[in-house]
XYZ file of N, CA, C and O in Angstrom:
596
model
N 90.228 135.558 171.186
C 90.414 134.132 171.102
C 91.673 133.835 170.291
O 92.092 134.524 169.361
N 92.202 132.748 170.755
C 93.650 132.652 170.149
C 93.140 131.300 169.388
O 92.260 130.489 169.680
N 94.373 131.419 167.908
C 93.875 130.008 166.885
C 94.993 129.574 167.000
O 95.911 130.243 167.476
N 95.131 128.216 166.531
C 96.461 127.226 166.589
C 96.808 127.804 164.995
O 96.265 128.065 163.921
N 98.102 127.795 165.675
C 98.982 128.291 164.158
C 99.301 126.828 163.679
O 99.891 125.905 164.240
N 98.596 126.961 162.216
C 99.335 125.665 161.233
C 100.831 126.407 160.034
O 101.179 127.471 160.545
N 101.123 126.307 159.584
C 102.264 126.533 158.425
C 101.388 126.442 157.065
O 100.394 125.730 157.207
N 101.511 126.891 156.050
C 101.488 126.615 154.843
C 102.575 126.300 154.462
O 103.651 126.638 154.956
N 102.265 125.179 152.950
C 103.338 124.981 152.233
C 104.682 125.923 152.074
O 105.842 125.710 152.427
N 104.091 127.023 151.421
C 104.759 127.454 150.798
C 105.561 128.722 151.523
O 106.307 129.453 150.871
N 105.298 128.913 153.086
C 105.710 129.562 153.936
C 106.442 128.782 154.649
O 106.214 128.828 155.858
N 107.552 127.815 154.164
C 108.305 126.816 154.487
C 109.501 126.994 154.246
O 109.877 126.879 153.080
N 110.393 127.309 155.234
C 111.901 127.748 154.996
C 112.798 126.636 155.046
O 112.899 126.000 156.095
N 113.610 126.260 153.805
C 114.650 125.150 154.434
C 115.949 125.605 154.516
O 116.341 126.522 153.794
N 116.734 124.996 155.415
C 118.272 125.250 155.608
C 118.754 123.924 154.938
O 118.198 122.924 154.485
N 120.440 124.504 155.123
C 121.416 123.192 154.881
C 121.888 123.247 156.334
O 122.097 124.276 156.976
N 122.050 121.761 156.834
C 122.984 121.513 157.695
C 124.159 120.730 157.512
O 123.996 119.521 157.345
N 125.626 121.319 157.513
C 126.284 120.090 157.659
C 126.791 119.591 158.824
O 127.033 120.280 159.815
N 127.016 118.011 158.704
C 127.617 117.785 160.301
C 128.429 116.670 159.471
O 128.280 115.969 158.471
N 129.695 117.007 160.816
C 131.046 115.980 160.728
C 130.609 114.763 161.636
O 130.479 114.845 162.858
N 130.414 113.701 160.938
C 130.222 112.164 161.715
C 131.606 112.008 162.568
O 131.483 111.410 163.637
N 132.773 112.428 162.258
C 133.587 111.985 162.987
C 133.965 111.898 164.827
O 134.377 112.858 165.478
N 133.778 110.925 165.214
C 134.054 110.649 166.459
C 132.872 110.524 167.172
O 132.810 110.079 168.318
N 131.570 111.059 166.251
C 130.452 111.049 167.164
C 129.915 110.075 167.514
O 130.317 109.136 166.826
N 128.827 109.616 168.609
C 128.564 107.983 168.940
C 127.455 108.081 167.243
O 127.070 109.071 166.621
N 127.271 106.747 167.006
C 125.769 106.780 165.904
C 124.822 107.055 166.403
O 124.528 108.231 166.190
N 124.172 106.556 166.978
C 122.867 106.966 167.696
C 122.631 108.428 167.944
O 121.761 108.997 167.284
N 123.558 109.294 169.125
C 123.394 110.510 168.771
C 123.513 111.126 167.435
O 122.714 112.016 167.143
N 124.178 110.856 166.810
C 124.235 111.347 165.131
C 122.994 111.551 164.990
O 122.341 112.594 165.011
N 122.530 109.834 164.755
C 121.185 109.603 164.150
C 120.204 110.251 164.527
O 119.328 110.521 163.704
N 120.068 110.765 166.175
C 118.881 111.419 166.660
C 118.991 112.340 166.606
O 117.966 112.947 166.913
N 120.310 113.312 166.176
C 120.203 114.516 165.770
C 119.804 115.282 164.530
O 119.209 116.356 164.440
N 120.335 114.366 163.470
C 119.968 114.147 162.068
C 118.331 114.074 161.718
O 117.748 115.025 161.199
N 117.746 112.965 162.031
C 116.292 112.994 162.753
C 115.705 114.065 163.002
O 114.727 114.394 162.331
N 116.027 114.589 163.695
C 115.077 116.095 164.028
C 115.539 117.076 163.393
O 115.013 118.123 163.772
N 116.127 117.182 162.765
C 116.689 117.807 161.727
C 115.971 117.813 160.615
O 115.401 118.778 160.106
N 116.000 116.996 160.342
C 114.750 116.414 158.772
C 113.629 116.290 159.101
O 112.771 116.427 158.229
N 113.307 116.047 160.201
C 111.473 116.241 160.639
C 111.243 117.745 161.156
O 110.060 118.009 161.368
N 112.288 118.916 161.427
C 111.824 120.122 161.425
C 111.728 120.471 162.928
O 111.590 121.672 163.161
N 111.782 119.510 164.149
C 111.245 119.683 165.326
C 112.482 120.828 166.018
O 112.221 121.567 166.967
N 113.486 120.793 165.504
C 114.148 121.929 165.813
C 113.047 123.742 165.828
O 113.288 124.721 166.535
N 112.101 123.610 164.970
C 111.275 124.718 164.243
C 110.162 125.028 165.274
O 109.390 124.220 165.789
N 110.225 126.151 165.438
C 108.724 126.593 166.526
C 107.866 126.484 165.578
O 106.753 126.469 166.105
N 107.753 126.365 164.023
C 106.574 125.941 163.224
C 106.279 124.464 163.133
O 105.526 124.025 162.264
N 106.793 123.797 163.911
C 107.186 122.530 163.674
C 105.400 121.338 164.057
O 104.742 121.100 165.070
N 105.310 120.947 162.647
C 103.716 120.300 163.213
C 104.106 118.837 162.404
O 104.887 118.616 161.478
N 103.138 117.885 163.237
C 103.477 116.355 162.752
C 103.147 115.902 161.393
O 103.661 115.007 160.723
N 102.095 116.777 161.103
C 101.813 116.367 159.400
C 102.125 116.724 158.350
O 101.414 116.429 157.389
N 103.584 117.666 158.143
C 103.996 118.009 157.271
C 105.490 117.904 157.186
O 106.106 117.417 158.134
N 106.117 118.330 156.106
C 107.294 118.321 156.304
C 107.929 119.303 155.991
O 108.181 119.494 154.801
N 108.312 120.094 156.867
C 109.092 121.387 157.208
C 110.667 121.366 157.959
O 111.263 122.287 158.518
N 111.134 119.737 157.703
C 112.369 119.660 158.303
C 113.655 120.689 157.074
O 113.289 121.480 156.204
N 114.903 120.374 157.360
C 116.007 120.745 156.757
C 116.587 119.982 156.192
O 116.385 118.830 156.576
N 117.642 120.165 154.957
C 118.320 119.216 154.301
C 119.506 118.723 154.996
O 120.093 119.805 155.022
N 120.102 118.128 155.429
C 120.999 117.267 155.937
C 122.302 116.835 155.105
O 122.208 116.355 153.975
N 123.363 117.018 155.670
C 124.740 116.671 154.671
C 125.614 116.028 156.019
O 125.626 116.656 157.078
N 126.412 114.592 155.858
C 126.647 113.857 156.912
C 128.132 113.871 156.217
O 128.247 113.649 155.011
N 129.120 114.111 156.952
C 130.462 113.804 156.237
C 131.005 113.343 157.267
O 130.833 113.753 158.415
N 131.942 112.140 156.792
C 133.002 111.093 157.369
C 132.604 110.283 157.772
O 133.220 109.766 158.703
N 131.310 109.669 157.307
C 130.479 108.609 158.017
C 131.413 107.444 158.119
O 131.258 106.582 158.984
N 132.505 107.407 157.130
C 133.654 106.372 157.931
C 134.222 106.466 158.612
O 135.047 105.628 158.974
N 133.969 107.845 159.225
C 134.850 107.784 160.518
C 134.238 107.775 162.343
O 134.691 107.971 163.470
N 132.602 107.313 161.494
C 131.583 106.998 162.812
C 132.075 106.131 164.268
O 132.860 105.190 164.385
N 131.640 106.529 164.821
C 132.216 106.047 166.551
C 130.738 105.117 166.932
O 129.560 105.468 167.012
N 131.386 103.859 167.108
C 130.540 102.796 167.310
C 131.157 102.503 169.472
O 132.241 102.362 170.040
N 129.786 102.548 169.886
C 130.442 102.337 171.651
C 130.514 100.904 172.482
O 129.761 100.006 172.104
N 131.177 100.726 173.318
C 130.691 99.025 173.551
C 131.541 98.366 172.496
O 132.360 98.897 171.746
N 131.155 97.004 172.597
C 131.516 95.892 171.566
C 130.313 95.836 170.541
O 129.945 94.713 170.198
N 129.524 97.182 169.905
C 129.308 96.980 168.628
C 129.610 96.871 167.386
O 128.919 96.573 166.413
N 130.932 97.194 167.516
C 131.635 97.117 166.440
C 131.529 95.506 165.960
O 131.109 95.129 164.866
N 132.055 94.582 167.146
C 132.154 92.762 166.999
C 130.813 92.514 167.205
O 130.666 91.782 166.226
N 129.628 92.554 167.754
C 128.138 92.052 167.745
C 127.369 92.527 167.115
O 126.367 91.849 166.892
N 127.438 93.680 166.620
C 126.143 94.397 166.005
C 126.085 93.369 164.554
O 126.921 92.759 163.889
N 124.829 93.543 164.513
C 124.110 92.665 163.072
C 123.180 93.359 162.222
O 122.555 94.240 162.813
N 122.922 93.219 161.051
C 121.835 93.476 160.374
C 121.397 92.502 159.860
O 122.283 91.704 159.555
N 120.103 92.102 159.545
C 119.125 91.034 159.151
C 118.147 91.783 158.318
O 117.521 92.820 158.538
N 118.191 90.865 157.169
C 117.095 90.585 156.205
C 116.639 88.958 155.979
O 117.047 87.856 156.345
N 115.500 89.524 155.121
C 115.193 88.197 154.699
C 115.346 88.041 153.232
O 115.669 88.997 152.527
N 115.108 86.790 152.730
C 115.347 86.851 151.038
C 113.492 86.291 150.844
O 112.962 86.474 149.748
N 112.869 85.790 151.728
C 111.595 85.144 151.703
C 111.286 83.974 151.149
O 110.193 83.571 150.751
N 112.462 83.392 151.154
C 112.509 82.248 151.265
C 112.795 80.771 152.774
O 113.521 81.014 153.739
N 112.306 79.856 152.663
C 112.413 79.353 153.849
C 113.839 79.156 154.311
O 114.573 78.702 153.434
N 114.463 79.415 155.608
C 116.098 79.161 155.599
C 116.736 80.605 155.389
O 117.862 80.832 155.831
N 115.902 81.726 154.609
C 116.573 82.873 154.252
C 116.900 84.432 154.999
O 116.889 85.630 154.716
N 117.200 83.480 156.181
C 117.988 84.726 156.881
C 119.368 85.175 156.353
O 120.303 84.374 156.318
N 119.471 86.200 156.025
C 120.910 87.027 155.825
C 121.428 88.030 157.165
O 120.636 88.695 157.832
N 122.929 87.987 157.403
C 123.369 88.774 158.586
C 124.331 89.253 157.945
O 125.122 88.571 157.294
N 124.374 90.759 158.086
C 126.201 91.137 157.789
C 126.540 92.006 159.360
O 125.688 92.770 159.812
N 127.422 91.851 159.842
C 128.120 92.559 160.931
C 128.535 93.830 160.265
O 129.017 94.037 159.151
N 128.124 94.853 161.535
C 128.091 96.118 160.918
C 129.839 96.754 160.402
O 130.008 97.682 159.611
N 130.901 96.010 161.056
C 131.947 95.732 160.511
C 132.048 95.960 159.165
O 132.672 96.907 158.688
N 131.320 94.935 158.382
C 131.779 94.497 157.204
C 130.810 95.959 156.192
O 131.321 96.507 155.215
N 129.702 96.244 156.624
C 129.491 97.417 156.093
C 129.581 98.710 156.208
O 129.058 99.617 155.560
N 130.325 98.708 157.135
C 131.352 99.933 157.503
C 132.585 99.743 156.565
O 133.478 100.590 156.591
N 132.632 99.108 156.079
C 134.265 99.340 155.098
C 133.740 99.266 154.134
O 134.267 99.957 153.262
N 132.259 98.326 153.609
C 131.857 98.569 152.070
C 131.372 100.175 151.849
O 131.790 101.012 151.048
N 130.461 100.253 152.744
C 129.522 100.938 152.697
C 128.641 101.977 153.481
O 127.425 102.136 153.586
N 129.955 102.742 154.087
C 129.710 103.250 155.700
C 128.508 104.283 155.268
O 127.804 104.356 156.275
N 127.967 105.081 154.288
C 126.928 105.799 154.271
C 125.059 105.358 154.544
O 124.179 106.128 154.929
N 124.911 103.712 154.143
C 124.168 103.097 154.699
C 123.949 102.407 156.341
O 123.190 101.512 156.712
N 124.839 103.141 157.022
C 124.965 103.069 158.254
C 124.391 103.672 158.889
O 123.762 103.246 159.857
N 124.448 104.891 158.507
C 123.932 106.250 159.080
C 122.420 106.313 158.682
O 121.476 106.606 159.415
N 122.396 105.932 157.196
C 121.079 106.139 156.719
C 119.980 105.041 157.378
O 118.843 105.249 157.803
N 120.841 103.660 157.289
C 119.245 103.005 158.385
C 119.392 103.443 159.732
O 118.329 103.419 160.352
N 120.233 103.777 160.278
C 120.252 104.086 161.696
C 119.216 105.347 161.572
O 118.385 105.281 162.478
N 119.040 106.363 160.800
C 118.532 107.717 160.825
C 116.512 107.337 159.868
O 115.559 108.072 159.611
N 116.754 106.051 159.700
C 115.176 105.734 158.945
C 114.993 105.039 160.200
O 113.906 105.319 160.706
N 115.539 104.403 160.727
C 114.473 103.878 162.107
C 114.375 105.098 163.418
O 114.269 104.918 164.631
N 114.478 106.646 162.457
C 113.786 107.402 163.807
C 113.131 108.105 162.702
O 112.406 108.905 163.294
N 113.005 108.231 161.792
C 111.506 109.151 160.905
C 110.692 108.291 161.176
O 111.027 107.179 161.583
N 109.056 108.784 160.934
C 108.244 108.490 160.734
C 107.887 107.111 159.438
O 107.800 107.488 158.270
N 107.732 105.833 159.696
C 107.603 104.781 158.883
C 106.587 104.987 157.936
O 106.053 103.943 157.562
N 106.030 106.350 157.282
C 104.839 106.375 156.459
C 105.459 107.178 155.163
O 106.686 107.167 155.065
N 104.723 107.851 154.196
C 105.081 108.520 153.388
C 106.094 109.546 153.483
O 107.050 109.866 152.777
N 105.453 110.092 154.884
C 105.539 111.250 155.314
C 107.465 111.706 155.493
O 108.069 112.724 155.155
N 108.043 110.151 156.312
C 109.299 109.980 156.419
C 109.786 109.976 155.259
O 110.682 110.756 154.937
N 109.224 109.013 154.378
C 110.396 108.538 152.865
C 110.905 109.646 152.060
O 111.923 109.748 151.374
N 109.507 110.819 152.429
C 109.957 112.154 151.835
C 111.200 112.904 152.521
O 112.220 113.223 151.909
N 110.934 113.165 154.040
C 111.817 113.795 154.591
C 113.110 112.926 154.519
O 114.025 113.749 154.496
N 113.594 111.781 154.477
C 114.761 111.115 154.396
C 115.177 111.144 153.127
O 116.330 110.733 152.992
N 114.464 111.599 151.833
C 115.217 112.668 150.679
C 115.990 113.777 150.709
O 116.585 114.164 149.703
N 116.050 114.348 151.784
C 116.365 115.536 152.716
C 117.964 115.042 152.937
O 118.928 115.808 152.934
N 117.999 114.081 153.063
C 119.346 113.096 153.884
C 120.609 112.963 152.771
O 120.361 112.227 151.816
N 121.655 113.466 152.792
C 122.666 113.738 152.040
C 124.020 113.069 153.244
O 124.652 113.814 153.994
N 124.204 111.662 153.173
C 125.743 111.615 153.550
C 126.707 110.865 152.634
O 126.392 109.981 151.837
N 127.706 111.261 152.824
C 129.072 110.541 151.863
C 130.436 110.176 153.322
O 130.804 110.639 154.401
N 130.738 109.046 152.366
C 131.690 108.593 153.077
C 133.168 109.580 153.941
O 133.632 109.414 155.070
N 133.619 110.700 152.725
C 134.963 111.213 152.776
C 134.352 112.352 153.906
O 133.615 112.311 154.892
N 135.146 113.429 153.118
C 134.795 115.040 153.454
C 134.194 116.127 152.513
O 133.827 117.289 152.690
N 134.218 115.678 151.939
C 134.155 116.705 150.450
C 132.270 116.433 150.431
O 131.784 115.653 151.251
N 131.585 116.998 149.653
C 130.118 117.122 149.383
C 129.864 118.001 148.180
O 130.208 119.154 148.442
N 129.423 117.883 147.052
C 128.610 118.573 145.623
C 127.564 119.279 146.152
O 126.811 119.289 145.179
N 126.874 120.002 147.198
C 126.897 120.876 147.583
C 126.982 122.120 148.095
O 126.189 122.629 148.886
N 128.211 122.732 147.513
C 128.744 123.770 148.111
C 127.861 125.243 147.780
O 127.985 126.276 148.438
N 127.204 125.109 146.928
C 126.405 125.565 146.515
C 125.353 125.909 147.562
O 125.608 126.805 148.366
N 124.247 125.295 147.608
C 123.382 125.452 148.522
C 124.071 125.822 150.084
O 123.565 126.785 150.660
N 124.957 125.250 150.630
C 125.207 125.391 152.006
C 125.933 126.766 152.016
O 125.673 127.454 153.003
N 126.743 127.268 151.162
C 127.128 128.645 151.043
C 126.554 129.963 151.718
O 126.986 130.816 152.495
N 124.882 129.608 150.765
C 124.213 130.368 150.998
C 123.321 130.706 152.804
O 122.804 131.743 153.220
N 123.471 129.365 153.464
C 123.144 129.286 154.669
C 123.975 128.684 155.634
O 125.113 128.833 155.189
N 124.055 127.925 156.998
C 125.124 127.853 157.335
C 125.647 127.050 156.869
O 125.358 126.433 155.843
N 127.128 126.854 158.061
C 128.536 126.464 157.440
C 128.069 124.973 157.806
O 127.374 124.149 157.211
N 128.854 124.974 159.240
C 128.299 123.603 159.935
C 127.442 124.244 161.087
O 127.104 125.349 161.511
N 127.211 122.216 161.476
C 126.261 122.563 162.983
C 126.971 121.967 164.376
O 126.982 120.809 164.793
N 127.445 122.945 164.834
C 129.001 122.661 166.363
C 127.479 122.118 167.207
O 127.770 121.145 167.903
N 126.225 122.415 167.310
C 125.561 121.527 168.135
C 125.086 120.224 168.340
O 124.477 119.688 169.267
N 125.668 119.694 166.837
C 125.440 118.125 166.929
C 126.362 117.241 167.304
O 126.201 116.025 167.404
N 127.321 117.849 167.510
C 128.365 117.099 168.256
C 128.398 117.394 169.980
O 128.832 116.536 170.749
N 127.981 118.464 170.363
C 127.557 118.257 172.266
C 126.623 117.724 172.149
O 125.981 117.377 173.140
């Protein structure tokens, strides 16, 4: 009789990945990044744990937006107050703040429970090229040439 293989904790291997944002569309980024940090790359790969990889995103200012999202795209909050819609065009936070680009684009594909907030700790991007990492990624690979096909 055959048993379903689960993982233990502590029989949990993580990598570093880095990937160059440059030129890539977001969305693919994001859905690559995504499975990356949820582990589904992993033949150990099960929904209730987190066995993804650490993630390092460089040049997120130099992200490739397709279409006219660059001029329409929006983000919305609220302040919770009546009247308190806020919009910034993704424009304007692409020049403040291009690493929160990537990062909500890459939280609306984890899992919306605990389970995500952990694995999106995993999530390391900076604007330039450079990363305080060199350390950890040394030891495993360099980059990942498959997130860009």
């Amino acid at each position: 009789m055959q048993k379903t293989f689960s993982p233990k904790a502590k029989e949990i291997t993580r990598d570093w990945h880095v990937i160059d944002a440059s030129g890539v569309p977001l969305g693919r980024l994001a859905s690559r990044v995504a499975q990356l940090l949820r582990g589904k790359h992993k033949p150990t790969f099960v929904p209730h744990m987190d066995s993804g990889d650490h993630v390092i995103v460089l040049n997120a200012a130099k992200i490739a937006l397709t279409g006219q999202k660059l001029d329409q795209k929006q983000y919305y909050r609220h302040t919770g107050y009546p009247g308190g819609l806020k919009t910034t065009p993704i424009k304007v936070e692409l020049e403040k703040r291009p690493e929160r680009v990537i990062e909500r684009a890459v939280r609306g594909m984890v899992p919306h429970t605990d389970l995500g907030k952990k694995q999106l700790l995993k999530l390391h991007v900076y604007a330039g090229d450079t990363h305080p990492h060199q350390g950890q990624v040394a030891v495993t690979a360099a980059t990942d040439e498959e997130a860009t096909s």
